[in-house]
CSV table of C-alpha atoms in Angstrom, one decimal:
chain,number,residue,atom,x,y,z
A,1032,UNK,CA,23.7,-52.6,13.1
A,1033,UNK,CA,20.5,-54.2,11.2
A,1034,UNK,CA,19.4,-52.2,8.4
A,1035,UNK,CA,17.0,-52.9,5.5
A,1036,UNK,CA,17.5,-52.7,2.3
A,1037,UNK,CA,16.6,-48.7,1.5
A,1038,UNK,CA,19.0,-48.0,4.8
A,1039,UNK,CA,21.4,-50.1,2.9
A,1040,UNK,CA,21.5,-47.8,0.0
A,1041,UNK,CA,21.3,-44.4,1.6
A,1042,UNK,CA,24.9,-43.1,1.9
A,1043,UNK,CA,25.3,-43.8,-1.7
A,1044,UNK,CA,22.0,-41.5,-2.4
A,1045,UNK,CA,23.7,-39.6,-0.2
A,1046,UNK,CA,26.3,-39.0,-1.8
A,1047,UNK,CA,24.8,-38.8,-5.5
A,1048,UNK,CA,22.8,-36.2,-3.9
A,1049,UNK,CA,25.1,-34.6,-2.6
A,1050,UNK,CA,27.7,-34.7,-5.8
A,1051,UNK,CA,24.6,-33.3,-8.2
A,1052,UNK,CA,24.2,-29.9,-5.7
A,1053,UNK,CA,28.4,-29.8,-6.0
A,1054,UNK,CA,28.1,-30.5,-10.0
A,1055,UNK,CA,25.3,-27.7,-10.3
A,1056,UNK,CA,27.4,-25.2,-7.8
A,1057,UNK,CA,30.1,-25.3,-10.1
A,1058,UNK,CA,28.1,-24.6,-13.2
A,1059,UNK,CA,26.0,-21.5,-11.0
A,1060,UNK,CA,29.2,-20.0,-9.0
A,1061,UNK,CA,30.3,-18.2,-11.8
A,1062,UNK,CA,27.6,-15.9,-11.9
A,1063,UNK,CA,28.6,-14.0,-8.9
A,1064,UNK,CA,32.2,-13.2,-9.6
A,1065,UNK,CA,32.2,-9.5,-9.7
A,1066,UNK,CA,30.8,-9.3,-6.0
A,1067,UNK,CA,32.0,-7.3,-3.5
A,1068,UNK,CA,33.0,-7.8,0.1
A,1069,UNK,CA,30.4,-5.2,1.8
A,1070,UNK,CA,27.5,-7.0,-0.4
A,1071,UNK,CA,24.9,-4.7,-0.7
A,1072,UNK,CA,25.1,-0.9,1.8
A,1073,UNK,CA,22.2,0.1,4.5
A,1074,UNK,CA,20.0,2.3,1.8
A,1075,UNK,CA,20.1,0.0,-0.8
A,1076,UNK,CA,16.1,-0.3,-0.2
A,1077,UNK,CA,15.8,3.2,-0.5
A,1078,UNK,CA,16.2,6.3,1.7
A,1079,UNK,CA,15.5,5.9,5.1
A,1080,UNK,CA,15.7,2.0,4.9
A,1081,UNK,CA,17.8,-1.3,5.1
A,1082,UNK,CA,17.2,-3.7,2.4
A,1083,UNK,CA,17.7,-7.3,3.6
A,1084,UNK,CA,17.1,-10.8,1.5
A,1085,UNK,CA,15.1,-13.1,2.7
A,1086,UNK,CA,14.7,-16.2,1.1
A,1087,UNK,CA,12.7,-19.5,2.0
A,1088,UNK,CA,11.2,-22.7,0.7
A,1089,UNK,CA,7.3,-22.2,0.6
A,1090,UNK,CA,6.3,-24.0,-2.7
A,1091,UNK,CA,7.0,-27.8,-4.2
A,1092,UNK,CA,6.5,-31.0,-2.8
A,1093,UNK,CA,9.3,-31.8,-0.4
A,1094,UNK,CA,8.3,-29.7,2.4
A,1095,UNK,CA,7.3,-25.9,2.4
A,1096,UNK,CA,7.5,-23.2,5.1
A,1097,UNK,CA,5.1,-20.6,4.9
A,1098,UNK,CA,4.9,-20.1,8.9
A,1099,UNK,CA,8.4,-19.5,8.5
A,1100,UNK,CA,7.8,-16.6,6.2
A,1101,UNK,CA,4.7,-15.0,7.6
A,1102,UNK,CA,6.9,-15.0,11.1
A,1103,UNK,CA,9.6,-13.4,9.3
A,1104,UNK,CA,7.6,-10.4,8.2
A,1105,UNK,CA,5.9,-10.3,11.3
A,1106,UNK,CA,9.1,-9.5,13.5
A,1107,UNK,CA,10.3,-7.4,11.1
A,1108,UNK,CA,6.9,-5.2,11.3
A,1109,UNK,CA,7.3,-4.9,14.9
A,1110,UNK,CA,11.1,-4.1,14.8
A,1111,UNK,CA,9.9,-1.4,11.9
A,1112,UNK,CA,6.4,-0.2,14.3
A,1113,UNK,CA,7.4,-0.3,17.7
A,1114,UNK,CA,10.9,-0.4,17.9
A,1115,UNK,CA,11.8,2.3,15.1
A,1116,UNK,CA,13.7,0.2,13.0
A,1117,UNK,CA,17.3,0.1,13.3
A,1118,UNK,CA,18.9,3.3,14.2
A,1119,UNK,CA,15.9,4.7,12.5
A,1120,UNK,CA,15.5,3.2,9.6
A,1121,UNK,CA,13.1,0.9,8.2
A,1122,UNK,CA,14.2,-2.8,7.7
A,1123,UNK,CA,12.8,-3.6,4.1
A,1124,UNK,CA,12.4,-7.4,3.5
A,1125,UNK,CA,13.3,-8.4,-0.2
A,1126,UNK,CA,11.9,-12.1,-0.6
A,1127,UNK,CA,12.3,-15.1,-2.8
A,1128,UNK,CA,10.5,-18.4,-2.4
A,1129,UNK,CA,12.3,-21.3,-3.7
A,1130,UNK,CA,10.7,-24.9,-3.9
A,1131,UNK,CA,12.8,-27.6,-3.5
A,1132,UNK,CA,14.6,-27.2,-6.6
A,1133,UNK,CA,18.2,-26.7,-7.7
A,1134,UNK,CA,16.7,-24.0,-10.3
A,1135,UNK,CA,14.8,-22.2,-8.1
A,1136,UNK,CA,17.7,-21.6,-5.6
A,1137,UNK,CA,19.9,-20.3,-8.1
A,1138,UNK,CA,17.0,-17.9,-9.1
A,1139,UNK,CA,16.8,-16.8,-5.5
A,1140,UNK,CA,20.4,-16.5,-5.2
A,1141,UNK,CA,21.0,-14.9,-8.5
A,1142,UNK,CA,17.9,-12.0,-7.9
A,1143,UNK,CA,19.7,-11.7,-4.2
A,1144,UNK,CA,23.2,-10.9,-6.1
A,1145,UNK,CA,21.0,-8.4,-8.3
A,1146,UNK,CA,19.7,-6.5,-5.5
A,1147,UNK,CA,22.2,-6.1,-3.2
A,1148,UNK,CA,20.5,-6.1,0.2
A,1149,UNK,CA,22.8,-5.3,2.8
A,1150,UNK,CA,23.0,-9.1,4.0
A,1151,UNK,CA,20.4,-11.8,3.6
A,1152,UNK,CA,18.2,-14.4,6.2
A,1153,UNK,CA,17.7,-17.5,4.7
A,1154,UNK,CA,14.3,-19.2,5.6
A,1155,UNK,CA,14.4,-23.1,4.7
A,1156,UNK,CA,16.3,-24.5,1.1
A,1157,UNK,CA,16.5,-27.4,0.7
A,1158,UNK,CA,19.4,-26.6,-1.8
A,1159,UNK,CA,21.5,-24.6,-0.5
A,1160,UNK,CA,25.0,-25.9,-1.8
A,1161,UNK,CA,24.0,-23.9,-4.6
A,1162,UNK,CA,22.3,-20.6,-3.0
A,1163,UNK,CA,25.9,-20.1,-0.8
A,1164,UNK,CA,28.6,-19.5,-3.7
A,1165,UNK,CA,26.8,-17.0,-5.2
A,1166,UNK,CA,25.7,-15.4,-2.7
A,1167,UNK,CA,29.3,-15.3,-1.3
A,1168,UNK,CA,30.5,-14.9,-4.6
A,1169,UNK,CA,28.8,-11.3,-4.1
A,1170,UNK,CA,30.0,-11.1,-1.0
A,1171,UNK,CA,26.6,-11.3,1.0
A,1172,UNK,CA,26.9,-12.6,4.6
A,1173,UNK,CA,23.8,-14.9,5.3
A,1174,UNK,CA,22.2,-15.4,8.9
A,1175,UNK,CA,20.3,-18.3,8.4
A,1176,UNK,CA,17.2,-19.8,10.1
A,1177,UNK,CA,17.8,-23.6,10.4
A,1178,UNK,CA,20.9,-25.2,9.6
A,1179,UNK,CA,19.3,-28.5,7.3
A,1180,UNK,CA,21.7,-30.1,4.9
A,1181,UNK,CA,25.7,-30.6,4.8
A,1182,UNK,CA,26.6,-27.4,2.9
A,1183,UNK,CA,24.9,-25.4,5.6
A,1184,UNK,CA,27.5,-26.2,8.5
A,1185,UNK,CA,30.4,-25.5,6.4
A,1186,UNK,CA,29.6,-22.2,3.8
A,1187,UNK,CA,32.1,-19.0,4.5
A,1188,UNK,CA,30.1,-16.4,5.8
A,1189,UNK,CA,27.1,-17.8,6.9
A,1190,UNK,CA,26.0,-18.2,10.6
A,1191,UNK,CA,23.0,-20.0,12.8
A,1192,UNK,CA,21.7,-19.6,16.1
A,1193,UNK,CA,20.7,-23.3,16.0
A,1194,UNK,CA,22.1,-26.5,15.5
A,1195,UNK,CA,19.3,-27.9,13.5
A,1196,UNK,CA,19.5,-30.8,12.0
A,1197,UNK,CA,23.4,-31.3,13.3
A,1198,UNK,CA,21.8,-31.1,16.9
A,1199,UNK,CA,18.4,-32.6,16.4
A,1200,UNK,CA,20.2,-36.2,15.8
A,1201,UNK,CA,22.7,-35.8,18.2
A,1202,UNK,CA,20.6,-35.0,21.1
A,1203,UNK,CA,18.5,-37.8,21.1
A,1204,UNK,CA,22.1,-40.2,22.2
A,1205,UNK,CA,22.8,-37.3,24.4
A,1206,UNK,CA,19.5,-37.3,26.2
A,1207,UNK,CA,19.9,-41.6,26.1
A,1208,UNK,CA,23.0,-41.0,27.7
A,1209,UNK,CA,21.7,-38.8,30.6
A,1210,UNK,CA,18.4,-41.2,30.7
A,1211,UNK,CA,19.5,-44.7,29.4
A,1212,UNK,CA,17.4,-47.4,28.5
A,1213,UNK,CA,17.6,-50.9,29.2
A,1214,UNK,CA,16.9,-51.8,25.3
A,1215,UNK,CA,19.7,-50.5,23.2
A,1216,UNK,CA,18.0,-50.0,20.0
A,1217,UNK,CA,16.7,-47.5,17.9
A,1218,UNK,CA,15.0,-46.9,14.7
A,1219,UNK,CA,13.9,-44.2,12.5
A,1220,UNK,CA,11.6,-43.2,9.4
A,1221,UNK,CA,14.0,-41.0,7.2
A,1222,UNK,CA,12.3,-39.0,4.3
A,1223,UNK,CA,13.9,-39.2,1.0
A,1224,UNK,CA,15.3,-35.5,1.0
A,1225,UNK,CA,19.0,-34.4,1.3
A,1226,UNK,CA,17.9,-32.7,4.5
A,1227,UNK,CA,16.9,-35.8,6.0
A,1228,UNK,CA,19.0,-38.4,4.8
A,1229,UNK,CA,21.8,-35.6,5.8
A,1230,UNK,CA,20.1,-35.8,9.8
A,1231,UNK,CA,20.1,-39.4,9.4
A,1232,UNK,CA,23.9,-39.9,9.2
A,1233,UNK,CA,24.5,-37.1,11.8
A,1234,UNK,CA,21.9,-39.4,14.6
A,1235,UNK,CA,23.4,-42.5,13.5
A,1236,UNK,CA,27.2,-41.9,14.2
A,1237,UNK,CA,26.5,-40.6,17.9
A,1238,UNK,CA,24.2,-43.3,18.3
A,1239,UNK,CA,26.1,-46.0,18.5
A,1240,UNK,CA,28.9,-43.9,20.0
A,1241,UNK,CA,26.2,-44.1,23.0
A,1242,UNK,CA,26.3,-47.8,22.6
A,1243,UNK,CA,22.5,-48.0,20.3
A,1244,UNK,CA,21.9,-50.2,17.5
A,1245,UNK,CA,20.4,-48.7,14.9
A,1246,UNK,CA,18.3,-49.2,12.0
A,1247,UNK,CA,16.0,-47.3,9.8
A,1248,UNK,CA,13.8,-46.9,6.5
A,1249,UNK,CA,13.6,-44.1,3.5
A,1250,UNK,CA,9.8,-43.1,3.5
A,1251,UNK,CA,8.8,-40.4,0.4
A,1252,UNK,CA,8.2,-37.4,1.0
A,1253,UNK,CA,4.7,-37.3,-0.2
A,1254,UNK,CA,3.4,-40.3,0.5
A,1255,UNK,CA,0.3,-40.0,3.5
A,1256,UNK,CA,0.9,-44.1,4.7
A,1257,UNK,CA,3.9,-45.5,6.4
A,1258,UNK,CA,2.6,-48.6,8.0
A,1259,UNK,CA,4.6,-51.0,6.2
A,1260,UNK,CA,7.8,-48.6,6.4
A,1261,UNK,CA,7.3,-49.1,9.9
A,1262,UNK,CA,6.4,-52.3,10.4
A,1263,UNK,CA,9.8,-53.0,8.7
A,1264,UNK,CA,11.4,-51.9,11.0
A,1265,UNK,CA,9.7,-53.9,13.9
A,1266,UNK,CA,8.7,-50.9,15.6
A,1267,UNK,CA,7.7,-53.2,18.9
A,1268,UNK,CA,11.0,-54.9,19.7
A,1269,UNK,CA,12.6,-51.4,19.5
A,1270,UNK,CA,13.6,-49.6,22.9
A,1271,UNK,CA,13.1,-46.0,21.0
A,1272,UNK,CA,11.9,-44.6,17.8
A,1273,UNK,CA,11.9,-41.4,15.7
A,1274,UNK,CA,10.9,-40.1,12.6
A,1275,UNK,CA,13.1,-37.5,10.4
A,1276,UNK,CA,10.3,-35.9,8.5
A,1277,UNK,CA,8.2,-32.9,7.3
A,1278,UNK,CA,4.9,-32.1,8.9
A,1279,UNK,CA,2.9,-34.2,6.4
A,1280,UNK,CA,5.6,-37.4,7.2
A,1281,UNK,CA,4.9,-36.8,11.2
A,1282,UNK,CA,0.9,-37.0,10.1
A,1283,UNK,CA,1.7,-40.6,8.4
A,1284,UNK,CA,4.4,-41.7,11.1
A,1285,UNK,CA,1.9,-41.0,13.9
A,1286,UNK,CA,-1.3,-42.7,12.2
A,1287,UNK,CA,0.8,-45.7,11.6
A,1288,UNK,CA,2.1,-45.5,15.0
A,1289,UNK,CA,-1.2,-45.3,16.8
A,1290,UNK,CA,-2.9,-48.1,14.0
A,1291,UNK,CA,-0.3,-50.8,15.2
A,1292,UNK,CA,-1.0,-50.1,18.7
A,1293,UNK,CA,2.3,-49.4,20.3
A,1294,UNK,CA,4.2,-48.2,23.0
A,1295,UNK,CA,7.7,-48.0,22.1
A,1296,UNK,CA,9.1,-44.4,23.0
A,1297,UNK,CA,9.4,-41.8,20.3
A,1298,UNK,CA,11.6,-38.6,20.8
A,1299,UNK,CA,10.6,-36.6,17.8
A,1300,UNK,CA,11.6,-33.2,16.5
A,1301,UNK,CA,10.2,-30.0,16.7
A,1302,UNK,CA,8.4,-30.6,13.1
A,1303,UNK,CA,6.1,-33.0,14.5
A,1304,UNK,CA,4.9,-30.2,17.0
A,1305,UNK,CA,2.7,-28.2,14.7
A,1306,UNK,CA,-0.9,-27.3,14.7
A,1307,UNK,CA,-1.6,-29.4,12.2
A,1308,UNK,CA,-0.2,-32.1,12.9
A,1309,UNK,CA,-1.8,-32.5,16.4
A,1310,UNK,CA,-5.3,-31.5,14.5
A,1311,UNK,CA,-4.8,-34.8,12.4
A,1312,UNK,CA,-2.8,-37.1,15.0
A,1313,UNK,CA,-2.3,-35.8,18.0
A,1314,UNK,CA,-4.3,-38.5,19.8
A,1315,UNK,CA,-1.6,-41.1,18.9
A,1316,UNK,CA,1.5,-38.5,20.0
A,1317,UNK,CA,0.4,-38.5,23.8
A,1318,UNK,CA,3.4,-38.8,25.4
A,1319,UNK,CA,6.2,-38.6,23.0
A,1320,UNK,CA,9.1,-36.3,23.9
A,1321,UNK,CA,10.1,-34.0,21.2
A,1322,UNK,CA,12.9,-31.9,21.1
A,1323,UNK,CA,12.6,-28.2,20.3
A,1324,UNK,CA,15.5,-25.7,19.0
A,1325,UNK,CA,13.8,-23.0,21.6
A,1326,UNK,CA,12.5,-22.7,24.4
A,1327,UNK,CA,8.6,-23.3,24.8
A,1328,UNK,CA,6.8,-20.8,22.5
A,1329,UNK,CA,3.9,-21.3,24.5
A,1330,UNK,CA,5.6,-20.8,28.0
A,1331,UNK,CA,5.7,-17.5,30.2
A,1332,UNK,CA,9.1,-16.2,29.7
A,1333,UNK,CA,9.8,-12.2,28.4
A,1334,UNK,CA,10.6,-14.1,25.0
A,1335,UNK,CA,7.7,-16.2,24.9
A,1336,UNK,CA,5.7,-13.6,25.4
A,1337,UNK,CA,6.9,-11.3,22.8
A,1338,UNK,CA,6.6,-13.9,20.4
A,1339,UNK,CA,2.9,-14.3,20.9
A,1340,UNK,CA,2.3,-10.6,20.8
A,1341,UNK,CA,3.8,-10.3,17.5
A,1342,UNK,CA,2.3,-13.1,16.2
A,1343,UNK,CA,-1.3,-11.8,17.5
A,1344,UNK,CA,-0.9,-8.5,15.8
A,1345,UNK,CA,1.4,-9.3,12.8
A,1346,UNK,CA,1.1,-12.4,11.5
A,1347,UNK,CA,-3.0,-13.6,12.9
A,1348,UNK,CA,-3.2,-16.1,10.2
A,1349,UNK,CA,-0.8,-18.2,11.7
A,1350,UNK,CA,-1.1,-20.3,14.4
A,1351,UNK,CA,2.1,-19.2,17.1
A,1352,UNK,CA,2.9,-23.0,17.7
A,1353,UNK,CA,2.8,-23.6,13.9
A,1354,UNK,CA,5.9,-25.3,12.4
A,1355,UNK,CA,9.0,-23.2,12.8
A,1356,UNK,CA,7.6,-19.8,13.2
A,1357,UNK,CA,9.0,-19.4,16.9
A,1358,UNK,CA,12.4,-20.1,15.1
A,1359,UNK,CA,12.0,-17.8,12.5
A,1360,UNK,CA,10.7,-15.1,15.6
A,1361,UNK,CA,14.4,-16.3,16.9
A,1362,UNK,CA,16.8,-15.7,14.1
A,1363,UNK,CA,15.4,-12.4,13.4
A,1364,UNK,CA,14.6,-10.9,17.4
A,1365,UNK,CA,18.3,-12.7,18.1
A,1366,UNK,CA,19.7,-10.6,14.9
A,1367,UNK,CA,18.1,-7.5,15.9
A,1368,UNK,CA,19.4,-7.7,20.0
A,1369,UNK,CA,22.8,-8.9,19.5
A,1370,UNK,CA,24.0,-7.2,15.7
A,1371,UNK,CA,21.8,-5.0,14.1
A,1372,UNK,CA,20.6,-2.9,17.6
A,1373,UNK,CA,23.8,-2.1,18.8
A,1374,UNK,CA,25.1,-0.7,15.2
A,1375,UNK,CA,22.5,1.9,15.9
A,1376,UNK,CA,22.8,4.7,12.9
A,1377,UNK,CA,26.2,2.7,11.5
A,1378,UNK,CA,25.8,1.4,8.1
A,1379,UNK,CA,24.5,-2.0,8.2
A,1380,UNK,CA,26.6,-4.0,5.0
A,1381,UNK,CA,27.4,-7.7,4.7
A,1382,UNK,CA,30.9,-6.9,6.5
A,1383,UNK,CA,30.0,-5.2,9.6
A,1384,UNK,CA,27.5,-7.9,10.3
A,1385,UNK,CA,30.4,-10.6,9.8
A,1386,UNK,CA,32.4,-8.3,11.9
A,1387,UNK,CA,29.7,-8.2,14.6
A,1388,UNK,CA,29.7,-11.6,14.9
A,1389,UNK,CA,33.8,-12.1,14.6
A,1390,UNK,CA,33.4,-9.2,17.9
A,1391,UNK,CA,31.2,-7.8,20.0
A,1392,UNK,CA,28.2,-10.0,19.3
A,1393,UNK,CA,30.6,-13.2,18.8
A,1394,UNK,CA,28.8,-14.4,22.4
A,1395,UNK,CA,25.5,-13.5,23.1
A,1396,UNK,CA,21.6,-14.3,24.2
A,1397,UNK,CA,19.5,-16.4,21.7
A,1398,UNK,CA,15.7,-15.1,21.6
A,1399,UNK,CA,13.7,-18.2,23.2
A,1400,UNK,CA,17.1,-19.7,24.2
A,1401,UNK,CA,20.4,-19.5,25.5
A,1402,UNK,CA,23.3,-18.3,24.9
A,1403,UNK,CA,25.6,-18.5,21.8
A,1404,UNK,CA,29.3,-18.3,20.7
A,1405,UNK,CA,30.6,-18.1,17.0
A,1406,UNK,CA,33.5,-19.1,15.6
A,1407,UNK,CA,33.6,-22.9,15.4
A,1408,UNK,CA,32.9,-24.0,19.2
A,1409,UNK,CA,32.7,-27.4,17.4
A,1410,UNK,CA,35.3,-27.5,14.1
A,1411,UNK,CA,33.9,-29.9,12.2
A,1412,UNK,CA,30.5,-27.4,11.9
A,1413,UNK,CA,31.8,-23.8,11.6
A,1414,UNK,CA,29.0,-21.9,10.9
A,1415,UNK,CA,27.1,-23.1,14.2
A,1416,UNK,CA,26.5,-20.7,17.1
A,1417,UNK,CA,23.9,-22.2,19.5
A,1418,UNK,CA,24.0,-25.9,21.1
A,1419,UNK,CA,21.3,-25.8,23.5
A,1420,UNK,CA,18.5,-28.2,22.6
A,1421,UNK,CA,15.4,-28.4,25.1
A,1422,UNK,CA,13.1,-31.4,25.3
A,1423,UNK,CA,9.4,-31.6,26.1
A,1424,UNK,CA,6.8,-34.4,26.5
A,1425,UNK,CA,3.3,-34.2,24.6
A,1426,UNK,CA,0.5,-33.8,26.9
A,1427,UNK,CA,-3.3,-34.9,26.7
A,1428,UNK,CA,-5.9,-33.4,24.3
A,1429,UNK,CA,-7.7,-31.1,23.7
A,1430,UNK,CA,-4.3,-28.6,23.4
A,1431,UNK,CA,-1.7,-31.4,23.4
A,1432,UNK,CA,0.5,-29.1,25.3
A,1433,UNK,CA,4.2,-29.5,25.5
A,1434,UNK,CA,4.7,-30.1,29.2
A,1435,UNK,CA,8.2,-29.8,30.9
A,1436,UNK,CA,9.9,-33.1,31.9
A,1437,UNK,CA,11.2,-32.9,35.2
A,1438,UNK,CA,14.4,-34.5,35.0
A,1439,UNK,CA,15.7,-32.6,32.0
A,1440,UNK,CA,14.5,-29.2,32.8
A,1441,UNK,CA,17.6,-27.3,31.4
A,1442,UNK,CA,18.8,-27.5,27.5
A,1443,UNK,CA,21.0,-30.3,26.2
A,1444,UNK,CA,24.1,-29.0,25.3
A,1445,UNK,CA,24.8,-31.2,22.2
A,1446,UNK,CA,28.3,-30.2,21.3
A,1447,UNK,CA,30.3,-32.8,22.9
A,1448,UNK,CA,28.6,-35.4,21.6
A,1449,UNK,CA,28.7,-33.8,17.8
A,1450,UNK,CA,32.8,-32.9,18.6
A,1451,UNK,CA,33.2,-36.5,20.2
A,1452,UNK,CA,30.9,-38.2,16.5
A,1453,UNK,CA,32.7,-36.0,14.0
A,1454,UNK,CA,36.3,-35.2,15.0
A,1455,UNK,CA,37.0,-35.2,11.1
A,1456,UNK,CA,34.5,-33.4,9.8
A,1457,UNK,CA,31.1,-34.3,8.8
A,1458,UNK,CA,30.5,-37.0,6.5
A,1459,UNK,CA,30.2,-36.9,2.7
């Protein structure tokens, strides 16, 4: 495997990153030691209401989300307008923003413990080794939105309807292996985040599995020009490329792709297929594949059309193809159907929503997706539910609109190749 000399040093930053959010849980943890196992009860917002957390990254410099949150609220408004609530009562959303901060997630955490929703839905956080024991410590149950770093596919009681970044890696050998390539290397620009140097580890292992070289180069986070981090790479000899970014990294990734005029393949992720990214590069992206945790947003399914309803009456500041809103419409529409609906007027507490999902919604449909099954369908990442990954080409402007490829029509199911890669357990 060729690597330069920042991939050279990344699994020890990864695991010094990775050792400071375990040195700070420890310190944090014992804050939440007099929780109990139902978390917080169906009225805690107040007669006639359910009181649910809701926390998300939408501040700092490492990557914020506020599509995430303003699709959030919108489901929840429709749920609450049109669909009565939950066995009548009103879902009441009580938020926290964190901003890429240790700090900040223990504040979020901590106000979360002081509230006692009945269970909380966790946005993006970029540090959430140290959100999880207290919030378990209380015993909250957390449904979460996207799955980023390693402490997210191994917390007690927490769950995702996505693989995130533990399938976002992994699909790209799994789609080589259904649609090899004749060149057998790869490469990638990996921002300096834990997120991202976590995704990093998680593409490379399978990668090779699939028989790729690979190599790749630590970009930061806020820089806005990455042509020598690509040229280092030598982005032209490469049979593939990706890029393992926020939005603002895709807008530097696909300037420096389109400045040094090439035509190497790129399979990027769904981050890269935002408004404004397209707005700022899209001209260079024609063509790419890029891999999506839901089904088209944009396409004409009952889901799909939902989605853009509520984001037309709810949420009209924000764009429906922006970011991860369509996987925030998921996690909460997916919540609703499979958990929340069916316990009708029941009381909704951290407990019967773990028991839901240890039950009768254990299986079930996934809003703009498939199905799902809890409970470890691959060991190594227990709090994992959904494995189907779809993948879409960018077509021409004006819309740069994700157009179906014919050949792979159908969602990748990823957990083979993340079962076959981590038989141990992920890496540290």
């Amino acid at each position: 495997m060729r690597t330069d000399p920042s991939s050279a040093r990344r699994p020890r930053r990864l695991r010094k990153v990775l050792g400071i959010v375990a040195c700070v849980t420890a310190l944090v943890a014992v804050t939440a030691c007099n929780g109990t196992e139902n978390g917080g009860s169906a009225d805690s917002g107040g007669s006639g209401t359910i009181k649910v957390g809701f926390i998300n990254q939408t501040a700092g410099s490492v990557g914020t989300y506020p599509e995430v949150q303003a699709a959030f609220e919108a489901t929840v408004q429709y749920i609450n307008e049109e669909l009565d609530g939950v066995g009548g009562k009103k879902i009441e959303l009580d938020s926290c923003a964190v901003d890429g901060t240790p700090t900040s997630s223990q504040r979020c955490a901590q106000q979360m413990v002081t509230n006692k929703p009945a269970f909380v839905f966790l946005g993006n956080d970029y540090n959430s080794g140290v959100t999880y024991p207290i919030l378990d410590g209380a015993g909250l149950m957390v449904i979460g939105e996207v799955p980023l770093s390693l402490p997210d596919f191994n917390a007690p009681n927490v769950a995702f309807f996505n693989s995130g970044t533990a399938g976002s890696g992994p699909v790209i050998p799994a789609y080589l292996k259904l649609h090899p390539t004749q060149n057998k290397s790869f490469g990638a620009l990996v921002s300096q985040n834990p997120a991202a140097l976590a995704a990093a580890t998680l593409l490379e292992v399978p990668l090779e599995q699939a028989g790729y070289s690979f190599q790749q180069t630590a970009v930061s986070p806020t820089a806005t020009d990455y042509s020598s981090s690509l040229l280092s790479i030598n982005p032209a000899q490469l049979g593939g490329l990706t890029g393992i970014l926020a939005s603002n990294g895709c807008v530097a990734f696909a300037n420096a792709y389109g400045q040094q005029n090439l035509n190497t393949p790129v399979i990027a992720n769904q981050t890269c297929y935002a408004p404004d990214v397209l707005a700022a590069a899209g001209e260079n992206m024609v063509g790419w594949k890029v891999t999506q945790l839901t089904a088209d947003p944009m396409g004409e399914t009952e889901d799909a059309v939902l989605y853009r309803k509520i984001m037309s009456t709810y949420a009209k500041g924000t764009e429906p193809g922006a970011g991860q809103a369509a996987l925030a419409f998921s996690t909460v529409m997916t919540t609703y159907n499979n958990i929340l609906k069916p316990m009708g007027s029941s009381e909704v507490t951290s407990k019967a929503v773990k028991d839901a999902l240890a039950g009768p919604a254990k299986t079930g449909k996934v809003a703009l997706g498939g199905n799902y099954e809890c409970g470890g369908t691959v060991a190594a990442l227990p709090t994992v539910c959904g494995w189907g990954i779809y993948m879409y080409e960018i077509g021409p402007g004006p819309d740069f609109a994700q157009q179906v490829i014919p050949d792979q029509v159908d969602p990748i199911d990823v957990s083979a190749t993340v079962a076959e890669a981590f038989p141990n357990g992920l890496p540290s």
